[in-house]
GROMACS .gro file of C-alpha atoms in nm:
model
  402
    1UNK     CA    1  -2.602   3.196  10.057
    2UNK     CA    2  -2.453   3.538   9.979
    3UNK     CA    3  -2.156   3.571   9.747
    4UNK     CA    4  -1.813   3.520   9.895
    5UNK     CA    5  -1.630   3.834  10.012
    6UNK     CA    6  -1.367   3.983   9.784
    7UNK     CA    7  -1.022   3.860   9.891
    8UNK     CA    8  -0.749   3.998   9.660
    9UNK     CA    9  -0.471   3.945   9.915
   10UNK     CA   10  -0.574   3.590  10.002
   11UNK     CA   11  -0.612   3.512   9.631
   12UNK     CA   12  -0.238   3.561   9.590
   13UNK     CA   13  -0.179   3.266   9.823
   14UNK     CA   14  -0.349   3.043   9.565
   15UNK     CA   15  -0.117   3.149   9.283
   16UNK     CA   16   0.181   2.931   9.380
   17UNK     CA   17   0.250   2.569   9.281
   18UNK     CA   18   0.145   2.424   9.616
   19UNK     CA   19  -0.199   2.348   9.768
   20UNK     CA   20  -0.342   2.649   9.952
   21UNK     CA   21  -0.547   2.666  10.271
   22UNK     CA   22  -0.731   2.958  10.109
   23UNK     CA   23  -0.872   2.728   9.841
   24UNK     CA   24  -0.995   2.488  10.108
   25UNK     CA   25  -1.165   2.767  10.306
   26UNK     CA   26  -1.334   2.886   9.987
   27UNK     CA   27  -1.463   2.534   9.918
   28UNK     CA   28  -1.610   2.518  10.268
   29UNK     CA   29  -1.747   2.872  10.238
   30UNK     CA   30  -1.966   2.773   9.943
   31UNK     CA   31  -2.199   2.597  10.186
   32UNK     CA   32  -2.099   2.728  10.531
   33UNK     CA   33  -2.151   3.084  10.660
   34UNK     CA   34  -1.879   3.047  10.925
   35UNK     CA   35  -1.616   2.975  10.663
   36UNK     CA   36  -1.748   3.263  10.451
   37UNK     CA   37  -1.705   3.513  10.733
   38UNK     CA   38  -1.367   3.360  10.815
   39UNK     CA   39  -1.249   3.454  10.466
   40UNK     CA   40  -1.368   3.810  10.516
   41UNK     CA   41  -1.203   3.858  10.853
   42UNK     CA   42  -0.878   3.699  10.738
   43UNK     CA   43  -0.864   3.930  10.436
   44UNK     CA   44  -0.923   4.225  10.669
   45UNK     CA   45  -0.642   4.105  10.897
   46UNK     CA   46  -0.405   4.082  10.599
   47UNK     CA   47  -0.508   4.428  10.484
   48UNK     CA   48  -0.477   4.593  10.827
   49UNK     CA   49  -0.186   4.374  10.944
   50UNK     CA   50  -0.372   4.310  11.269
   51UNK     CA   51  -0.502   3.980  11.405
   52UNK     CA   52  -0.868   4.001  11.501
   53UNK     CA   53  -0.894   3.701  11.734
   54UNK     CA   54  -0.926   3.750  12.106
   55UNK     CA   55  -0.929   3.517  12.406
   56UNK     CA   56  -1.264   3.535  12.576
   57UNK     CA   57  -1.212   3.309  12.877
   58UNK     CA   58  -1.255   2.940  12.950
   59UNK     CA   59  -1.497   2.738  12.741
   60UNK     CA   60  -1.548   2.361  12.724
   61UNK     CA   61  -1.779   2.067  12.769
   62UNK     CA   62  -1.932   1.958  13.097
   63UNK     CA   63  -1.685   1.779  13.324
   64UNK     CA   64  -1.382   1.842  13.100
   65UNK     CA   65  -1.135   2.123  13.159
   66UNK     CA   66  -0.937   2.065  12.839
   67UNK     CA   67  -0.987   1.985  12.475
   68UNK     CA   68  -1.159   2.306  12.364
   69UNK     CA   69  -0.971   2.623  12.274
   70UNK     CA   70  -1.194   2.926  12.308
   71UNK     CA   71  -1.168   3.173  12.022
   72UNK     CA   72  -1.372   3.486  11.964
   73UNK     CA   73  -1.364   3.757  11.697
   74UNK     CA   74  -1.313   4.119  11.805
   75UNK     CA   75  -1.522   4.220  11.501
   76UNK     CA   76  -1.852   4.043  11.583
   77UNK     CA   77  -2.068   4.304  11.408
   78UNK     CA   78  -1.874   4.289  11.081
   79UNK     CA   79  -1.842   3.908  11.084
   80UNK     CA   80  -2.125   3.775  11.305
   81UNK     CA   81  -2.095   3.410  11.198
   82UNK     CA   82  -1.751   3.382  11.360
   83UNK     CA   83  -1.818   3.586  11.674
   84UNK     CA   84  -1.753   3.244  11.834
   85UNK     CA   85  -1.502   3.023  11.651
   86UNK     CA   86  -1.391   2.760  11.902
   87UNK     CA   87  -1.143   2.485  11.817
   88UNK     CA   88  -1.198   2.129  11.940
   89UNK     CA   89  -0.912   1.881  11.980
   90UNK     CA   90  -1.019   1.520  11.929
   91UNK     CA   91  -0.812   1.225  12.051
   92UNK     CA   92  -0.671   1.051  11.747
   93UNK     CA   93  -0.630   0.672  11.724
   94UNK     CA   94  -0.278   0.541  11.796
   95UNK     CA   95  -0.059   0.562  11.488
   96UNK     CA   96  -0.329   0.764  11.306
   97UNK     CA   97  -0.503   0.455  11.171
   98UNK     CA   98  -0.856   0.534  11.052
   99UNK     CA   99  -1.129   0.366  10.857
  100UNK     CA  100  -1.288   0.571  10.580
  101UNK     CA  101  -1.618   0.526  10.763
  102UNK     CA  102  -1.489   0.693  11.081
  103UNK     CA  103  -1.343   0.986  10.885
  104UNK     CA  104  -1.675   1.043  10.707
  105UNK     CA  105  -1.860   1.033  11.038
  106UNK     CA  106  -1.628   1.293  11.193
  107UNK     CA  107  -1.662   1.522  10.890
  108UNK     CA  108  -2.041   1.485  10.887
  109UNK     CA  109  -2.059   1.587  11.253
  110UNK     CA  110  -1.839   1.889  11.190
  111UNK     CA  111  -2.029   2.006  10.882
  112UNK     CA  112  -2.347   1.986  11.088
  113UNK     CA  113  -2.218   2.168  11.397
  114UNK     CA  114  -1.913   2.368  11.287
  115UNK     CA  115  -1.732   2.535  11.000
  116UNK     CA  116  -1.652   2.211  10.819
  117UNK     CA  117  -1.280   2.295  10.839
  118UNK     CA  118  -1.042   2.041  10.989
  119UNK     CA  119  -0.668   2.005  11.043
  120UNK     CA  120  -0.532   1.651  11.019
  121UNK     CA  121  -0.341   1.680  11.251
  122UNK     CA  122  -0.229   1.928  11.514
  123UNK     CA  123   0.130   1.928  11.640
  124UNK     CA  124   0.026   1.719  11.939
  125UNK     CA  125  -0.137   1.470  11.703
  126UNK     CA  126  -0.504   1.546  11.765
  127UNK     CA  127  -0.774   1.577  11.504
  128UNK     CA  128  -0.834   1.952  11.496
  129UNK     CA  129  -1.191   2.069  11.432
  130UNK     CA  130  -1.172   2.439  11.351
  131UNK     CA  131  -1.458   2.670  11.438
  132UNK     CA  132  -1.787   2.623  11.619
  133UNK     CA  133  -2.006   2.816  11.861
  134UNK     CA  134  -2.044   2.762  12.234
  135UNK     CA  135  -2.394   2.614  12.204
  136UNK     CA  136  -2.269   2.344  11.965
  137UNK     CA  137  -1.988   2.213  12.187
  138UNK     CA  138  -2.203   1.970  12.387
  139UNK     CA  139  -2.386   1.830  12.081
  140UNK     CA  140  -2.051   1.768  11.907
  141UNK     CA  141  -1.915   1.596  12.218
  142UNK     CA  142  -2.225   1.376  12.243
  143UNK     CA  143  -2.219   1.273  11.877
  144UNK     CA  144  -1.845   1.203  11.882
  145UNK     CA  145  -1.899   0.975  12.180
  146UNK     CA  146  -2.148   0.771  11.981
  147UNK     CA  147  -1.879   0.687  11.725
  148UNK     CA  148  -1.617   0.613  11.994
  149UNK     CA  149  -1.414   0.935  11.973
  150UNK     CA  150  -1.318   1.144  12.276
  151UNK     CA  151  -1.185   1.495  12.325
  152UNK     CA  152  -0.807   1.530  12.360
  153UNK     CA  153  -0.596   1.748  12.585
  154UNK     CA  154  -0.536   2.123  12.595
  155UNK     CA  155  -0.418   2.368  12.857
  156UNK     CA  156  -0.211   2.271  13.161
  157UNK     CA  157  -0.279   1.900  13.145
  158UNK     CA  158  -0.152   1.582  12.986
  159UNK     CA  159  -0.174   1.635  12.613
  160UNK     CA  160  -0.299   1.356  12.390
  161UNK     CA  161  -0.026   1.087  12.375
  162UNK     CA  162   0.088   1.008  12.020
  163UNK     CA  163   0.319   0.762  11.846
  164UNK     CA  164   0.452   0.636  11.518
  165UNK     CA  165   0.289   0.335  11.351
  166UNK     CA  166   0.537   0.109  11.534
  167UNK     CA  167   0.516  -0.264  11.484
  168UNK     CA  168   0.195  -0.228  11.285
  169UNK     CA  169   0.386  -0.127  10.973
  170UNK     CA  170   0.752  -0.066  11.053
  171UNK     CA  171   1.016  -0.340  11.060
  172UNK     CA  172   1.252  -0.127  11.273
  173UNK     CA  173   1.017  -0.078  11.570
  174UNK     CA  174   1.182  -0.206  11.888
  175UNK     CA  175   0.867  -0.202  12.104
  176UNK     CA  176   0.491  -0.178  12.056
  177UNK     CA  177   0.439   0.199  12.039
  178UNK     CA  178   0.066   0.174  11.973
  179UNK     CA  179   0.002  -0.053  12.272
  180UNK     CA  180   0.192   0.183  12.505
  181UNK     CA  181   0.013   0.490  12.367
  182UNK     CA  182  -0.328   0.331  12.418
  183UNK     CA  183  -0.235   0.214  12.768
  184UNK     CA  184  -0.111   0.558  12.878
  185UNK     CA  185  -0.414   0.729  12.723
  186UNK     CA  186  -0.657   0.508  12.912
  187UNK     CA  187  -0.459   0.506  13.239
  188UNK     CA  188  -0.423   0.885  13.260
  189UNK     CA  189  -0.777   0.990  13.163
  190UNK     CA  190  -0.814   1.225  13.458
  191UNK     CA  191  -0.482   1.400  13.388
  192UNK     CA  192  -0.579   1.426  13.020
  193UNK     CA  193  -0.917   1.591  13.072
  194UNK     CA  194  -0.880   1.796  13.391
  195UNK     CA  195  -0.591   2.046  13.393
  196UNK     CA  196  -0.399   2.035  13.722
  197UNK     CA  197  -0.037   2.074  13.611
  198UNK     CA  198   0.186   2.383  13.614
  199UNK     CA  199   0.182   2.358  13.233
  200UNK     CA  200   0.139   2.104  12.954
  201UNK     CA  201   0.299   1.757  12.953
  202UNK     CA  202   0.344   1.547  12.639
  203UNK     CA  203   0.424   1.181  12.577
  204UNK     CA  204   0.547   1.083  12.231
  205UNK     CA  205   0.646   0.728  12.141
  206UNK     CA  206   0.889   0.641  11.861
  207UNK     CA  207   0.957   0.278  11.780
  208UNK     CA  208   1.321   0.321  11.681
  209UNK     CA  209   1.602   0.582  11.682
  210UNK     CA  210   1.478   0.724  11.351
  211UNK     CA  211   1.223   0.898  11.578
  212UNK     CA  212   0.960   0.957  11.308
  213UNK     CA  213   0.738   1.161  11.543
  214UNK     CA  214   1.033   1.384  11.646
  215UNK     CA  215   0.970   1.299  12.011
  216UNK     CA  216   1.316   1.413  12.122
  217UNK     CA  217   1.231   1.770  12.018
  218UNK     CA  218   0.857   1.793  12.085
  219UNK     CA  219   0.764   1.601  12.399
  220UNK     CA  220   0.829   1.629  12.769
  221UNK     CA  221   0.877   1.253  12.786
  222UNK     CA  222   1.024   1.092  12.475
  223UNK     CA  223   1.014   0.712  12.460
  224UNK     CA  224   1.239   0.596  12.176
  225UNK     CA  225   1.291   0.233  12.078
  226UNK     CA  226   1.644   0.095  12.085
  227UNK     CA  227   1.845  -0.224  12.146
  228UNK     CA  228   2.131  -0.311  12.380
  229UNK     CA  229   2.308  -0.597  12.205
  230UNK     CA  230   2.493  -0.607  11.872
  231UNK     CA  231   2.357  -0.496  11.536
  232UNK     CA  232   2.263  -0.802  11.329
  233UNK     CA  233   2.482  -0.834  11.017
  234UNK     CA  234   2.423  -1.038  10.703
  235UNK     CA  235   2.774  -1.040  10.551
  236UNK     CA  236   2.652  -1.188  10.221
  237UNK     CA  237   2.413  -0.894  10.183
  238UNK     CA  238   2.695  -0.651  10.269
  239UNK     CA  239   2.906  -0.796   9.987
  240UNK     CA  240   2.607  -0.777   9.755
  241UNK     CA  241   2.572  -0.404   9.825
  242UNK     CA  242   2.945  -0.359   9.753
  243UNK     CA  243   2.927  -0.567   9.433
  244UNK     CA  244   2.638  -0.354   9.306
  245UNK     CA  245   2.838  -0.033   9.339
  246UNK     CA  246   2.779   0.101   9.691
  247UNK     CA  247   3.089   0.272   9.832
  248UNK     CA  248   3.058   0.129  10.181
  249UNK     CA  249   3.361   0.317  10.314
  250UNK     CA  250   3.226   0.651  10.197
  251UNK     CA  251   2.848   0.611  10.217
  252UNK     CA  252   2.829   0.405  10.538
  253UNK     CA  253   3.151   0.410  10.741
  254UNK     CA  254   3.236   0.771  10.652
  255UNK     CA  255   2.899   0.890  10.784
  256UNK     CA  256   2.908   0.695  11.112
  257UNK     CA  257   2.917   0.953  11.394
  258UNK     CA  258   3.075   0.706  11.636
  259UNK     CA  259   3.341   0.588  11.387
  260UNK     CA  260   3.279   0.236  11.512
  261UNK     CA  261   3.278   0.053  11.178
  262UNK     CA  262   3.532  -0.094  10.937
  263UNK     CA  263   3.512  -0.284  10.607
  264UNK     CA  264   3.798  -0.498  10.478
  265UNK     CA  265   3.640  -0.558  10.139
  266UNK     CA  266   3.475  -0.882  10.246
  267UNK     CA  267   3.322  -0.831  10.590
  268UNK     CA  268   3.178  -0.537  10.780
  269UNK     CA  269   3.299  -0.509  11.140
  270UNK     CA  270   3.113  -0.305  11.405
  271UNK     CA  271   3.249  -0.221  11.751
  272UNK     CA  272   2.906  -0.220  11.912
  273UNK     CA  273   3.029  -0.084  12.245
  274UNK     CA  274   3.091   0.249  12.067
  275UNK     CA  275   2.769   0.247  11.860
  276UNK     CA  276   2.531   0.536  11.939
  277UNK     CA  277   2.229   0.375  11.767
  278UNK     CA  278   2.190   0.652  11.509
  279UNK     CA  279   2.043   0.404  11.256
  280UNK     CA  280   2.234   0.556  10.961
  281UNK     CA  281   2.404   0.232  10.858
  282UNK     CA  282   2.079   0.035  10.893
  283UNK     CA  283   1.888   0.290  10.684
  284UNK     CA  284   2.152   0.278  10.409
  285UNK     CA  285   2.186  -0.103  10.403
  286UNK     CA  286   1.850  -0.234  10.527
  287UNK     CA  287   1.899  -0.578  10.368
  288UNK     CA  288   2.233  -0.628  10.542
  289UNK     CA  289   2.185  -0.472  10.885
  290UNK     CA  290   1.912  -0.491  11.146
  291UNK     CA  291   1.867  -0.373  11.506
  292UNK     CA  292   1.982  -0.615  11.775
  293UNK     CA  293   1.753  -0.879  11.921
  294UNK     CA  294   1.748  -0.746  12.280
  295UNK     CA  295   1.500  -0.466  12.214
  296UNK     CA  296   1.342  -0.205  12.438
  297UNK     CA  297   1.337   0.173  12.469
  298UNK     CA  298   1.525   0.471  12.603
  299UNK     CA  299   1.317   0.712  12.812
  300UNK     CA  300   1.413   1.078  12.780
  301UNK     CA  301   1.279   1.387  12.952
  302UNK     CA  302   1.261   1.760  12.905
  303UNK     CA  303   1.213   1.876  12.546
  304UNK     CA  304   0.995   2.171  12.450
  305UNK     CA  305   0.941   2.442  12.190
  306UNK     CA  306   1.021   2.808  12.273
  307UNK     CA  307   0.803   2.965  12.541
  308UNK     CA  308   1.012   3.079  12.839
  309UNK     CA  309   1.365   2.937  12.815
  310UNK     CA  310   1.378   2.861  12.441
  311UNK     CA  311   1.392   2.530  12.256
  312UNK     CA  312   1.522   2.224  12.439
  313UNK     CA  313   1.586   1.861  12.342
  314UNK     CA  314   1.507   1.569  12.571
  315UNK     CA  315   1.786   1.422  12.785
  316UNK     CA  316   1.828   1.059  12.887
  317UNK     CA  317   1.637   0.958  13.199
  318UNK     CA  318   1.634   0.577  13.165
  319UNK     CA  319   1.896   0.434  12.924
  320UNK     CA  320   1.708   0.109  12.860
  321UNK     CA  321   1.379  -0.048  12.960
  322UNK     CA  322   1.212  -0.352  12.807
  323UNK     CA  323   0.874  -0.171  12.818
  324UNK     CA  324   0.626  -0.453  12.843
  325UNK     CA  325   0.267  -0.440  12.974
  326UNK     CA  326   0.147  -0.328  13.223
  327UNK     CA  327   0.432  -0.072  13.212
  328UNK     CA  328   0.433  -0.040  13.592
  329UNK     CA  329   0.791   0.091  13.616
  330UNK     CA  330   0.722   0.366  13.366
  331UNK     CA  331   0.399   0.474  13.536
  332UNK     CA  332   0.571   0.481  13.875
  333UNK     CA  333   0.844   0.716  13.754
  334UNK     CA  334   0.589   0.933  13.570
  335UNK     CA  335   0.380   0.965  13.887
  336UNK     CA  336   0.691   1.062  14.087
  337UNK     CA  337   0.785   1.326  13.829
  338UNK     CA  338   0.438   1.475  13.832
  339UNK     CA  339   0.425   1.482  14.213
  340UNK     CA  340   0.750   1.681  14.235
  341UNK     CA  341   0.675   1.908  13.938
  342UNK     CA  342   0.320   1.987  14.052
  343UNK     CA  343   0.442   2.064  14.405
  344UNK     CA  344   0.733   2.293  14.315
  345UNK     CA  345   0.691   2.393  13.951
  346UNK     CA  346   0.606   2.749  13.855
  347UNK     CA  347   0.310   2.844  13.635
  348UNK     CA  348   0.382   2.778  13.266
  349UNK     CA  349   0.709   2.603  13.353
  350UNK     CA  350   0.767   2.284  13.156
  351UNK     CA  351   0.942   1.988  13.317
  352UNK     CA  352   1.266   2.059  13.128
  353UNK     CA  353   1.273   2.417  13.255
  354UNK     CA  354   1.196   2.295  13.606
  355UNK     CA  355   1.495   2.059  13.595
  356UNK     CA  356   1.717   2.344  13.475
  357UNK     CA  357   1.603   2.560  13.764
  358UNK     CA  358   1.634   2.311  14.050
  359UNK     CA  359   1.929   2.115  13.911
  360UNK     CA  360   1.935   1.759  13.779
  361UNK     CA  361   2.086   1.618  14.099
  362UNK     CA  362   1.810   1.762  14.316
  363UNK     CA  363   1.545   1.649  14.067
  364UNK     CA  364   1.674   1.290  14.057
  365UNK     CA  365   1.688   1.278  14.434
  366UNK     CA  366   1.330   1.404  14.459
  367UNK     CA  367   1.191   1.143  14.216
  368UNK     CA  368   1.397   0.861  14.370
  369UNK     CA  369   1.608   0.781  14.064
  370UNK     CA  370   1.979   0.699  14.073
  371UNK     CA  371   2.202   0.899  13.835
  372UNK     CA  372   2.369   0.712  13.550
  373UNK     CA  373   2.646   0.806  13.308
  374UNK     CA  374   2.406   0.844  13.014
  375UNK     CA  375   2.254   1.149  13.185
  376UNK     CA  376   2.578   1.346  13.152
  377UNK     CA  377   2.553   1.604  12.873
  378UNK     CA  378   2.928   1.667  12.852
  379UNK     CA  379   3.241   1.607  13.063
  380UNK     CA  380   3.286   1.826  13.369
  381UNK     CA  381   3.459   2.160  13.314
  382UNK     CA  382   3.590   2.199  13.670
  383UNK     CA  383   3.875   1.950  13.739
  384UNK     CA  384   3.861   2.000  14.116
  385UNK     CA  385   3.671   1.767  14.345
  386UNK     CA  386   3.538   1.892  14.677
  387UNK     CA  387   3.424   1.659  14.953
  388UNK     CA  388   3.176   1.737  15.227
  389UNK     CA  389   3.276   1.642  15.582
  390UNK     CA  390   3.069   1.364  15.731
  391UNK     CA  391   3.108   1.267  16.097
  392UNK     CA  392   3.012   0.937  16.248
  393UNK     CA  393   2.881   0.936  16.602
  394UNK     CA  394   3.173   1.013  16.834
  395UNK     CA  395   3.391   1.159  16.558
  396UNK     CA  396   3.335   1.516  16.672
  397UNK     CA  397   3.480   1.438  17.013
  398UNK     CA  398   3.786   1.272  16.855
  399UNK     CA  399   3.823   1.572  16.624
  400UNK     CA  400   3.831   1.811  16.919
  401UNK     CA  401   4.093   1.600  17.099
  402UNK     CA  402   4.307   1.583  16.790
   0.00000   0.00000   0.00000
């Protein structure tokens, strides 16, 4: 293999105290021509301050409309080994649990058919395999299938559902995030692989209000574990924290956003009807406090990163569901949302933007869901109430006489 291209600008990115992607590309380039040419083109882009990737149309595997992001170089003569440099998104296991054997098998496939470069993981959660040519897409797909891995979502479809580790490793999880993620992934295979939506749709499952996968900011439907009874309190453990020097009034009560707590020096009192389930007190005193016993999840809708209308956070759709298999209630509301959104949504309009455009009241009416107080973002600004006139049969005649 020829010597690596000179990269003085990229070399500067290796000079800091942190790991550098440049070092990893160089390691791959020692035995892979695609990675070698990638270094050269990237250095040229840094030097010219111009990106040299172009979109060359739709590319994928037979029968799937998503999962492959087509990428082509606009300098194919200078860097022929990356004239095609497609990215493949691979559906990750729930909670990102792998065996070392499966990771080695994935890497072996990619070193054989691609650049050898991976990203563990993309923002959706997928395994990202960076850089291969069109003629290698089908062989990669076939070999991944033999080790029980499938391609994930991309484009205007259901993106690969993802979740935190849930009850597998976390004591705070209020429902089985991994079971729900697997169930939704298997149930919505067609929506995952064949783009038919106005734009992307993401599920993200968090087992508790700590929201370790940031679902409230990064998914169209956020499913966050919660409880609806009282926080469990071990008063002996509370006193132990106090005896060992914790300033409960300052460190716990003073940081409670709902101001629903009090400590008299012996016992901690919580007015649970005011609690907003922020988890701060539980995180600070995990030996003394635990989530309630009546556990389930809150379903929220509408978050997204900036594209058209800017960043949005999810809003409450269902305040509390027990969320137990087969999750029929959840799937019914999801199907209703997709029916309305697919019928009336604009191209590249996320669900949250669609709700903003048509109005929450109209949206709820269309999906057959009754409004609840938890959906209100803030108190009304207009103090006046206007009533529409409704006439029963015969009322019009009485009205005329009157």
